[in-house]
mmCIF file of C-alpha atoms and ligand atoms in Angstrom:
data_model
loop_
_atom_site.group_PDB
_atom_site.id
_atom_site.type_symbol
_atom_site.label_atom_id
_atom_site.label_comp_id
_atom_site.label_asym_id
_atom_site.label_seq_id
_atom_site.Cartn_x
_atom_site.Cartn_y
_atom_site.Cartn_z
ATOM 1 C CA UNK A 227 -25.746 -28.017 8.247
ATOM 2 C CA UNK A 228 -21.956 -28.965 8.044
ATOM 3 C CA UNK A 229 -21.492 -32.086 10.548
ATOM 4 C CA UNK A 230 -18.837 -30.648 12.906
ATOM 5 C CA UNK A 231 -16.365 -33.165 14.373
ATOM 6 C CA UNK A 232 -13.763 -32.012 17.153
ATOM 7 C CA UNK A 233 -10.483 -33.950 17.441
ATOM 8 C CA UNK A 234 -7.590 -33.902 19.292
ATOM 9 C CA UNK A 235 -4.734 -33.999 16.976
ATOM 10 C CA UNK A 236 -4.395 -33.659 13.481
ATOM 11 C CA UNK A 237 -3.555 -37.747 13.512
ATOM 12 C CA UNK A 238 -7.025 -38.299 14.738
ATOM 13 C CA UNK A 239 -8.203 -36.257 12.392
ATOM 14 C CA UNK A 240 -6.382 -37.846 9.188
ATOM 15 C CA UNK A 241 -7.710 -40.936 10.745
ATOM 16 C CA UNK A 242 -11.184 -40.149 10.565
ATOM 17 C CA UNK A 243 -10.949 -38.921 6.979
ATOM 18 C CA UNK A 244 -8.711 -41.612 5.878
ATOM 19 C CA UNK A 245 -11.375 -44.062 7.345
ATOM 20 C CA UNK A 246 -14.010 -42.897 4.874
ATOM 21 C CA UNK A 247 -11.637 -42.487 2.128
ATOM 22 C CA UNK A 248 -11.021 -45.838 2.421
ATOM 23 C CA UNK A 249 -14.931 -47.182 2.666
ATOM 24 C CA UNK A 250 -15.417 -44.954 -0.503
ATOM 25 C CA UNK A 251 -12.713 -47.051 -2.535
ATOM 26 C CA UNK A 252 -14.319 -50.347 -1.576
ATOM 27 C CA UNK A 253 -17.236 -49.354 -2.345
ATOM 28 C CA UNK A 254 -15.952 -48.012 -5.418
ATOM 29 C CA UNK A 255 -12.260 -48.947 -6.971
ATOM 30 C CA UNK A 256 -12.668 -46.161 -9.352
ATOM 31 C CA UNK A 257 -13.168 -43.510 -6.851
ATOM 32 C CA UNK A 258 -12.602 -39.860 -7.747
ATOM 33 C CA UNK A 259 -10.742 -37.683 -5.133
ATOM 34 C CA UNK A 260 -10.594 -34.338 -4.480
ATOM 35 C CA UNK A 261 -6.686 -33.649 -2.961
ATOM 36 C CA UNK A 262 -6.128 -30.128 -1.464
ATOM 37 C CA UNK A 263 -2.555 -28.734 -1.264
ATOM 38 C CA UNK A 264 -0.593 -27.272 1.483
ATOM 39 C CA UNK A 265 -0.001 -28.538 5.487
ATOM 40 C CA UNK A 266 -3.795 -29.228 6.523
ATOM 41 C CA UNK A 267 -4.382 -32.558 4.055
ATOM 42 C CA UNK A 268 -1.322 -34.040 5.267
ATOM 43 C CA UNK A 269 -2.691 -36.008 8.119
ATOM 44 C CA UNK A 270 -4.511 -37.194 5.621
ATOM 45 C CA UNK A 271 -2.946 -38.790 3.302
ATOM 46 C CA UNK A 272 -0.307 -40.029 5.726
ATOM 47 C CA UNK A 273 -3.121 -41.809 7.703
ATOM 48 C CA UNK A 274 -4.378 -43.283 4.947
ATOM 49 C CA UNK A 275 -1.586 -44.375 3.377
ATOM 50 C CA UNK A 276 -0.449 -46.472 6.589
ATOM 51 C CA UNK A 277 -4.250 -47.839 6.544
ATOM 52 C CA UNK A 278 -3.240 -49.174 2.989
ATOM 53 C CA UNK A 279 0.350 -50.380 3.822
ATOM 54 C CA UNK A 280 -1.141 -52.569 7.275
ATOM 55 C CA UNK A 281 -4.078 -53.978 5.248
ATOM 56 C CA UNK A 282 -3.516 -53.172 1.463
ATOM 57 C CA UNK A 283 -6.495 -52.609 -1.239
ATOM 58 C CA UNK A 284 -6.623 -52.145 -4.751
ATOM 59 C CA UNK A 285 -5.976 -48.845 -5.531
ATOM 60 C CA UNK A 286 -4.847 -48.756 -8.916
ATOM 61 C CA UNK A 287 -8.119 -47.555 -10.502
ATOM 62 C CA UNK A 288 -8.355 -44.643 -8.018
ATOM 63 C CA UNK A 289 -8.675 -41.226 -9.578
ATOM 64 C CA UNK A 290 -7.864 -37.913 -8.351
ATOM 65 C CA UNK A 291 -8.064 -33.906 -9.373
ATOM 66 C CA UNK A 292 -5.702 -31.694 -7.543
ATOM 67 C CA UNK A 293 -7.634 -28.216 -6.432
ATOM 68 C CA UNK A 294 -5.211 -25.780 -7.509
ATOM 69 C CA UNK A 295 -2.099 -24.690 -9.290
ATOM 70 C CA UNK A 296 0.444 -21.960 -9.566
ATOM 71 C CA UNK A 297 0.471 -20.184 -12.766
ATOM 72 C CA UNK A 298 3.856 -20.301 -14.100
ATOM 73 C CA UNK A 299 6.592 -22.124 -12.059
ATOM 74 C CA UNK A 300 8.793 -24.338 -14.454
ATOM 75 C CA UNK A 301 7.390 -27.836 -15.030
ATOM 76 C CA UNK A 302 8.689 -30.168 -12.086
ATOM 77 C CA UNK A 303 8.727 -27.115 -9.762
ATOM 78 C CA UNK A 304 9.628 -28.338 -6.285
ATOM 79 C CA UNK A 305 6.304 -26.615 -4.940
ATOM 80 C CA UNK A 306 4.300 -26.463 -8.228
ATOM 81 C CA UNK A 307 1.298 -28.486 -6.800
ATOM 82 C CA UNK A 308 1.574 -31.084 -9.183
ATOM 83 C CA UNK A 309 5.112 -32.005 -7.542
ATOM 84 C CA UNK A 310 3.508 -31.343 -4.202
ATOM 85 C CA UNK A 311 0.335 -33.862 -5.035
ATOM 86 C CA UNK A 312 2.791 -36.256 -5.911
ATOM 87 C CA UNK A 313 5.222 -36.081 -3.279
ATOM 88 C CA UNK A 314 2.331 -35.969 -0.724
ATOM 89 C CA UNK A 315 0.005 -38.018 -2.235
ATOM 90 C CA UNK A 316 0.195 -39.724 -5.443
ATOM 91 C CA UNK A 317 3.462 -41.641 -4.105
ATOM 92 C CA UNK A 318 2.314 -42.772 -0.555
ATOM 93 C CA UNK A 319 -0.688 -43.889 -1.514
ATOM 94 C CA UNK A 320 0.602 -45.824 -4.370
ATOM 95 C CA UNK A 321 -1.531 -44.321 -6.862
ATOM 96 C CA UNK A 322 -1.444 -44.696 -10.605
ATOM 97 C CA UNK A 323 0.137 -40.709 -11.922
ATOM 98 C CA UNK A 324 -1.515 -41.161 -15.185
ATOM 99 C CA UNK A 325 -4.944 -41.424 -12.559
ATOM 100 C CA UNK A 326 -4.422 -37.637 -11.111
ATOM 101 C CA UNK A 327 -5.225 -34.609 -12.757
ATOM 102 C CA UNK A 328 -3.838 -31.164 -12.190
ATOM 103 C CA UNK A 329 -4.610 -27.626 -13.247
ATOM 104 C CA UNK A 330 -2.281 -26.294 -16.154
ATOM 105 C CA UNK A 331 -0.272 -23.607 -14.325
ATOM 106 C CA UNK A 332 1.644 -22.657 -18.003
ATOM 107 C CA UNK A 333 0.586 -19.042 -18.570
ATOM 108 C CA UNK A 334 0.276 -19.998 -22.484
ATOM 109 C CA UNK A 335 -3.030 -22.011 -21.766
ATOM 110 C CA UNK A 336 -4.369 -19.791 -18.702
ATOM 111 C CA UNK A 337 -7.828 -18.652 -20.552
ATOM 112 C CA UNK A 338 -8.611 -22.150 -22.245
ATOM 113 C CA UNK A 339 -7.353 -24.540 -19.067
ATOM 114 C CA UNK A 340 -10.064 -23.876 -16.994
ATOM 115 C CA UNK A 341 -12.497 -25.393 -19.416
ATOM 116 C CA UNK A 342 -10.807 -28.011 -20.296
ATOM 117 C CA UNK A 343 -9.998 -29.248 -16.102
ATOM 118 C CA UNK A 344 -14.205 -28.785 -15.853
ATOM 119 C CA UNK A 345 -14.619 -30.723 -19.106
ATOM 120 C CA UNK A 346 -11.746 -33.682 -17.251
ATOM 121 C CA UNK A 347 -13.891 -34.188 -14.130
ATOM 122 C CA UNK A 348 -17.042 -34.067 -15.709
ATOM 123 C CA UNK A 349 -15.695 -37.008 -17.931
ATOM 124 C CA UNK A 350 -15.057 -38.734 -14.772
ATOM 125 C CA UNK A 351 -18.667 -38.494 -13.345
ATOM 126 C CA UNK A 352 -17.640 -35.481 -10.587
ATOM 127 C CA UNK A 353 -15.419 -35.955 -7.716
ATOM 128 C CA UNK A 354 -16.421 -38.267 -5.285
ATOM 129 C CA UNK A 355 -14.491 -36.768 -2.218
ATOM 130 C CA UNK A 356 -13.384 -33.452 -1.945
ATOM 131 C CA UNK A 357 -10.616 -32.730 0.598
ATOM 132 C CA UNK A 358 -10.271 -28.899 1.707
ATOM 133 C CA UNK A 359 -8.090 -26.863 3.794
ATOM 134 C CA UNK A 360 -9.196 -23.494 4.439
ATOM 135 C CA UNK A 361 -6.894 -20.193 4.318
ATOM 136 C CA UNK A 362 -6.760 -17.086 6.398
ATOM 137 C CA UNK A 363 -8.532 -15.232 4.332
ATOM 138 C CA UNK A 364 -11.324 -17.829 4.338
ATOM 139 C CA UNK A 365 -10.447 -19.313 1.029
ATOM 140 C CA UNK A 366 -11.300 -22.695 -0.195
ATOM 141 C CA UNK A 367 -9.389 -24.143 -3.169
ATOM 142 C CA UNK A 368 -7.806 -20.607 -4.224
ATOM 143 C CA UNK A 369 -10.891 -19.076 -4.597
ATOM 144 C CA UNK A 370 -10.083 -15.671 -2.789
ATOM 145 C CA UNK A 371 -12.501 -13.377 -0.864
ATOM 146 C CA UNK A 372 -15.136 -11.969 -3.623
ATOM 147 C CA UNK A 373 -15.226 -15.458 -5.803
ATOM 148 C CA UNK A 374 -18.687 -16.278 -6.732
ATOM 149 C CA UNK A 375 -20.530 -19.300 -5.567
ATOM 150 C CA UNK A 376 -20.585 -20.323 -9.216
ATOM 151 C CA UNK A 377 -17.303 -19.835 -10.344
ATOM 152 C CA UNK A 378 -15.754 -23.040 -12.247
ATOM 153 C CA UNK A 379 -11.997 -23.986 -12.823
ATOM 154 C CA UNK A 380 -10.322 -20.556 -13.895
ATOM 155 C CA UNK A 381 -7.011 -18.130 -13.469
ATOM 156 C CA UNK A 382 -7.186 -16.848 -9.540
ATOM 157 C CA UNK A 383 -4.828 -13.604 -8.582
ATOM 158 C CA UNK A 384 -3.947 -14.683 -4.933
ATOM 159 C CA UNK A 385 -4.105 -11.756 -2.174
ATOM 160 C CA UNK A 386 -0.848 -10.305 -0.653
ATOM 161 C CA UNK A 387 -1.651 -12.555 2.686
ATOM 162 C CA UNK A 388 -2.098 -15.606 0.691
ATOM 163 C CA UNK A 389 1.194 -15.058 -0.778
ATOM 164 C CA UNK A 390 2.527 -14.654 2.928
ATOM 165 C CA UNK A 391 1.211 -17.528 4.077
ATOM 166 C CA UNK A 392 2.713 -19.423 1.850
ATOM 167 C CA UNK A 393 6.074 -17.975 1.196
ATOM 168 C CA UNK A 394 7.328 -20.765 4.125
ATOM 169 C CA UNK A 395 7.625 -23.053 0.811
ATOM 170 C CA UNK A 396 9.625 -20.860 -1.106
ATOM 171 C CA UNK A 397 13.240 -19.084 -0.919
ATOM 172 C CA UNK A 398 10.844 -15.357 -0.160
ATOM 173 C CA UNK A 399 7.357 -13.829 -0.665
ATOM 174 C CA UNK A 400 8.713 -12.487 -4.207
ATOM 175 C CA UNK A 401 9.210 -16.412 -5.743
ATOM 176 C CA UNK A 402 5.563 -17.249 -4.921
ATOM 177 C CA UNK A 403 3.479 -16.512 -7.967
ATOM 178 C CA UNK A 404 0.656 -14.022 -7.791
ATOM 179 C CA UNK A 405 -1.967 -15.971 -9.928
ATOM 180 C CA UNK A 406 -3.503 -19.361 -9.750
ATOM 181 C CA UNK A 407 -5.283 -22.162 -11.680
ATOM 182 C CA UNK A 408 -8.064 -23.035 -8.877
ATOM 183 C CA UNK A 409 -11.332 -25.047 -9.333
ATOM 184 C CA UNK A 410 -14.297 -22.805 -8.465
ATOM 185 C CA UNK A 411 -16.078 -22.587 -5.309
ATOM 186 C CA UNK A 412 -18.726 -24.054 -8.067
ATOM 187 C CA UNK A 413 -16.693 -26.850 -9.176
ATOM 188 C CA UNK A 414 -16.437 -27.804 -5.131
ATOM 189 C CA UNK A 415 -20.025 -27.673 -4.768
ATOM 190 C CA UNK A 416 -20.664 -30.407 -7.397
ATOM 191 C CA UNK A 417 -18.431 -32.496 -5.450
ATOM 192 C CA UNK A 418 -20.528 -34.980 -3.532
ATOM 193 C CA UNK A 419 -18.805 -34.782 -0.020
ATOM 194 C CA UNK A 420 -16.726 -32.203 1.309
ATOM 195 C CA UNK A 421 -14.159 -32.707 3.808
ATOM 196 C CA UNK A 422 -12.945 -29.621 5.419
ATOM 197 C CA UNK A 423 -10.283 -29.607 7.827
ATOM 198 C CA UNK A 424 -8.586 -27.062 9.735
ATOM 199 C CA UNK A 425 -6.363 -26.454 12.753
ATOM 200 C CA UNK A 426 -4.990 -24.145 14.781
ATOM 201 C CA UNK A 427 -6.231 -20.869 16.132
ATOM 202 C CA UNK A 428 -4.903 -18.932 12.821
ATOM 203 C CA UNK A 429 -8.072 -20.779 11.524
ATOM 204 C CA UNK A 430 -10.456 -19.719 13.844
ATOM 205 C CA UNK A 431 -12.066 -16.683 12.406
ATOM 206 C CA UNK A 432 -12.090 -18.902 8.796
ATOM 207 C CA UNK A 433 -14.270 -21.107 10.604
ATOM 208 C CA UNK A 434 -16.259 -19.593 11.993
ATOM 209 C CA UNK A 435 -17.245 -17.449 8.909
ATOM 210 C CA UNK A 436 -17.750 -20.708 6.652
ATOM 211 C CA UNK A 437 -19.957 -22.765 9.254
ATOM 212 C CA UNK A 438 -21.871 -20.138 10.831
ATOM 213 C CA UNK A 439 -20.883 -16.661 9.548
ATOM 214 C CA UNK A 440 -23.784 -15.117 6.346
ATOM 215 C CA UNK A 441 -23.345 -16.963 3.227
ATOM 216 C CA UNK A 442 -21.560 -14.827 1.549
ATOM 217 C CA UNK A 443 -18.430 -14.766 -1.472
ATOM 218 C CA UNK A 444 -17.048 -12.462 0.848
ATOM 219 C CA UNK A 445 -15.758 -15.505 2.887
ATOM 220 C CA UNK A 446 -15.789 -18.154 0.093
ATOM 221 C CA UNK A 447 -15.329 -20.970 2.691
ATOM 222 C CA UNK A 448 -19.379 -19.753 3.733
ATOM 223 C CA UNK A 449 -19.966 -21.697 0.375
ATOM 224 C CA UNK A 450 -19.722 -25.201 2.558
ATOM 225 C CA UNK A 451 -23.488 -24.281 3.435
ATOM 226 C CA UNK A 452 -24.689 -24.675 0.211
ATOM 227 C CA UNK A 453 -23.915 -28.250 0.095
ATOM 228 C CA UNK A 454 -26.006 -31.256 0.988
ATOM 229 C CA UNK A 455 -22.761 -32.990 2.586
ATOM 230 C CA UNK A 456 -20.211 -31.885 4.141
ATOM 231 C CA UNK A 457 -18.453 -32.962 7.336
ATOM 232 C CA UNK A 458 -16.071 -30.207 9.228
ATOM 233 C CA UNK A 459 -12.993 -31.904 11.243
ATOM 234 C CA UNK A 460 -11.383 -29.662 13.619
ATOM 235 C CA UNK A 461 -8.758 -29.100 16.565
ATOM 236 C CA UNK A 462 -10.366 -26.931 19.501
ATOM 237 C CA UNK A 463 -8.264 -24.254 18.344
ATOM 238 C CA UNK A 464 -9.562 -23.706 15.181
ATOM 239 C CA UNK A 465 -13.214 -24.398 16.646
ATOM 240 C CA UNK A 466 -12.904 -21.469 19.528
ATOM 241 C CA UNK A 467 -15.058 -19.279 17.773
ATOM 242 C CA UNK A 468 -17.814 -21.318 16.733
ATOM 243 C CA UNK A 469 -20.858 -20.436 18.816
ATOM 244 C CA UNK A 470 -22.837 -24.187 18.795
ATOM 245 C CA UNK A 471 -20.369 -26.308 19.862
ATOM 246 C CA UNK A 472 -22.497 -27.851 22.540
ATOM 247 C CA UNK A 473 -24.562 -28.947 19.971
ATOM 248 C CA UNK A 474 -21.690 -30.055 17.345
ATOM 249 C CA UNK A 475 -20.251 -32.183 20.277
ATOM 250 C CA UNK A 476 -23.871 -33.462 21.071
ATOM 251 C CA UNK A 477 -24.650 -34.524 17.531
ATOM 252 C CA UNK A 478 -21.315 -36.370 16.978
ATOM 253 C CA UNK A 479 -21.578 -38.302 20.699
ATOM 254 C CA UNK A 480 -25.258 -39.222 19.392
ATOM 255 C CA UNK A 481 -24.608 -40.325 16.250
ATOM 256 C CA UNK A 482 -26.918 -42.919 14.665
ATOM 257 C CA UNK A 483 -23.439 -44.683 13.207
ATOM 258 C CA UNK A 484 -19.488 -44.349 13.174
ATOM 259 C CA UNK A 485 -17.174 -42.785 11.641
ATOM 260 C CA UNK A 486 -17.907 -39.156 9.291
HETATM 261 C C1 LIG B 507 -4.574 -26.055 -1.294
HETATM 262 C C2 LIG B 507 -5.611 -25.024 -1.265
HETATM 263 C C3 LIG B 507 -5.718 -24.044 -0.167
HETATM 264 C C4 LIG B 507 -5.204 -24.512 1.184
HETATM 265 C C5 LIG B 507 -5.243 -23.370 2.176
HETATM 266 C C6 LIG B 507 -4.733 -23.791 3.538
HETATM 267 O O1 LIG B 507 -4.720 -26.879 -2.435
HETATM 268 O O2 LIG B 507 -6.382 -24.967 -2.168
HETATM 269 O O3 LIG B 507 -7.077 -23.657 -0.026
HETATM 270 O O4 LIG B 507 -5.984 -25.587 1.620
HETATM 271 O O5 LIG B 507 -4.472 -22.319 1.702
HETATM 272 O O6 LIG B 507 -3.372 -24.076 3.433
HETATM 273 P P1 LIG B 507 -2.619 -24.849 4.590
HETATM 274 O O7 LIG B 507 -3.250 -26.192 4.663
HETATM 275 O O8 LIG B 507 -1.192 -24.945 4.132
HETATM 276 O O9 LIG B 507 -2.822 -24.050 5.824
#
């Protein structure tokens, strides 16, 4: 079962995360990370970032593997993910670029890219840490209602209301691209901790179908039950339609140490 952890902000939330981001790196300079796109991971990485700027560590050795990328916006693409990863990420935390992998969003390499991303994290002994953010239609990475449970690093189409949703980062719903490089909802089991985060009631339903709804590809995010360990950090908004909160709330007030 996911450990489910309520918090009151998104700041207490990046905290959290950030906390065991951090732990990870000592424990392992090398570290491989996981980064997720788009406005949930951003408490994130600004939490941790300020956690590295009041008490620095070495980061330089730090790895990372974006999730996802659109398939065919020009190279250095204001919101081509590898622009957003480094803007939102890659800078603030003062990692090394040549560290941080990203999908190949050019159209040329769509059918070979996938393999070669799998063959890239496999080289770097799996991702240590995977961040997530979760999407209306219950999708982790971009792995749209109906992915399979062991699909790897391929070419996505993205539905009509995953275009929507994210047409707020582009001039209108027509300049967002309609596929996708996105690692599998099998390349995010092999990762060895999940972090899932989510806020907001427009996440509710998402939620709730991913910790508690039928495992199903149906709602891809239902995949986080097939992993050994995954935590779940979220606002009471996006936990309103989870049915055991009592015992969520129970298990984090009792728990046998701190932090996720
Ligand atoms: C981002 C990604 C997506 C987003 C999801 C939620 O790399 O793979 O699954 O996490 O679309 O997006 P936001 O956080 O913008 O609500």
């Amino acid at each position: 079962m996911a450990e489910v952890v309520f918090v009151d902000s998104e700041a207490a939330a990046g905290t959290l995360a950030a906390a065991s981001i951090r732990s990870l790196i000592l424990r392992k300079p090398d570290a491989v990370l996981g980064l997720a796109t788009g406005s949930t991971p951003l408490s994130v990485y600004a939490a941790l970032a300020a956690s590295l700027a009041a008490d620095p560590i070495d980061v330089s050795r730090v790895r990372g593997f974006a999730l996802d990328e659109y398939v065919g916006l020009p190279a250095g693409h204001p919101e081509s993910y590898r622009s957003v990863i480094t803007r939102d990420a890659v800078v603030p935390l003062g990692l090394n670029p040549a560290n941080i992998q990203v999908p190949s969003g050019d159209p040329a390499t769509i059918r070979t890219a996938g393999l070669d991303y799998e063959a890239a994290i496999l080289a770097a002994g799996g991702v240590d840490v995977q961040i997530l953010g979760i999407g209306r239609t219950g999708h982790v990475g971009f792995n749209e209602p109906g992915s399979s449970f062991a699909s790897l690093t391929r070419v996505k189409t993205l539905t009509e209301k995953t275009r929507a949703d994210n047409a707020r980062f582009f001039p209108s719903v027509d300049d967002v691209p309609i596929h996708c490089m996105t690692q599998g909802l099998g390349t995010i089991l092999r990762a060895r901790h999940l972090i899932l985060l989510a806020f907001g009631p427009e996440k509710a339903d998402a939620i709730a179908a991913a910790v508690e709804g039928p495992v199903s590809s149906s709602k891809p995010g239902s995949v986080i039950q097939l992993h050994p360990h995954v935590t779940v950090i979220v606002d009471e908004a996006a936990a309103s339609k989870l049915d055991n909160l009592d015992y969520y709330r129970y298990a984090w007030a009792h728990k046998p140490w701190p932090g996720i």
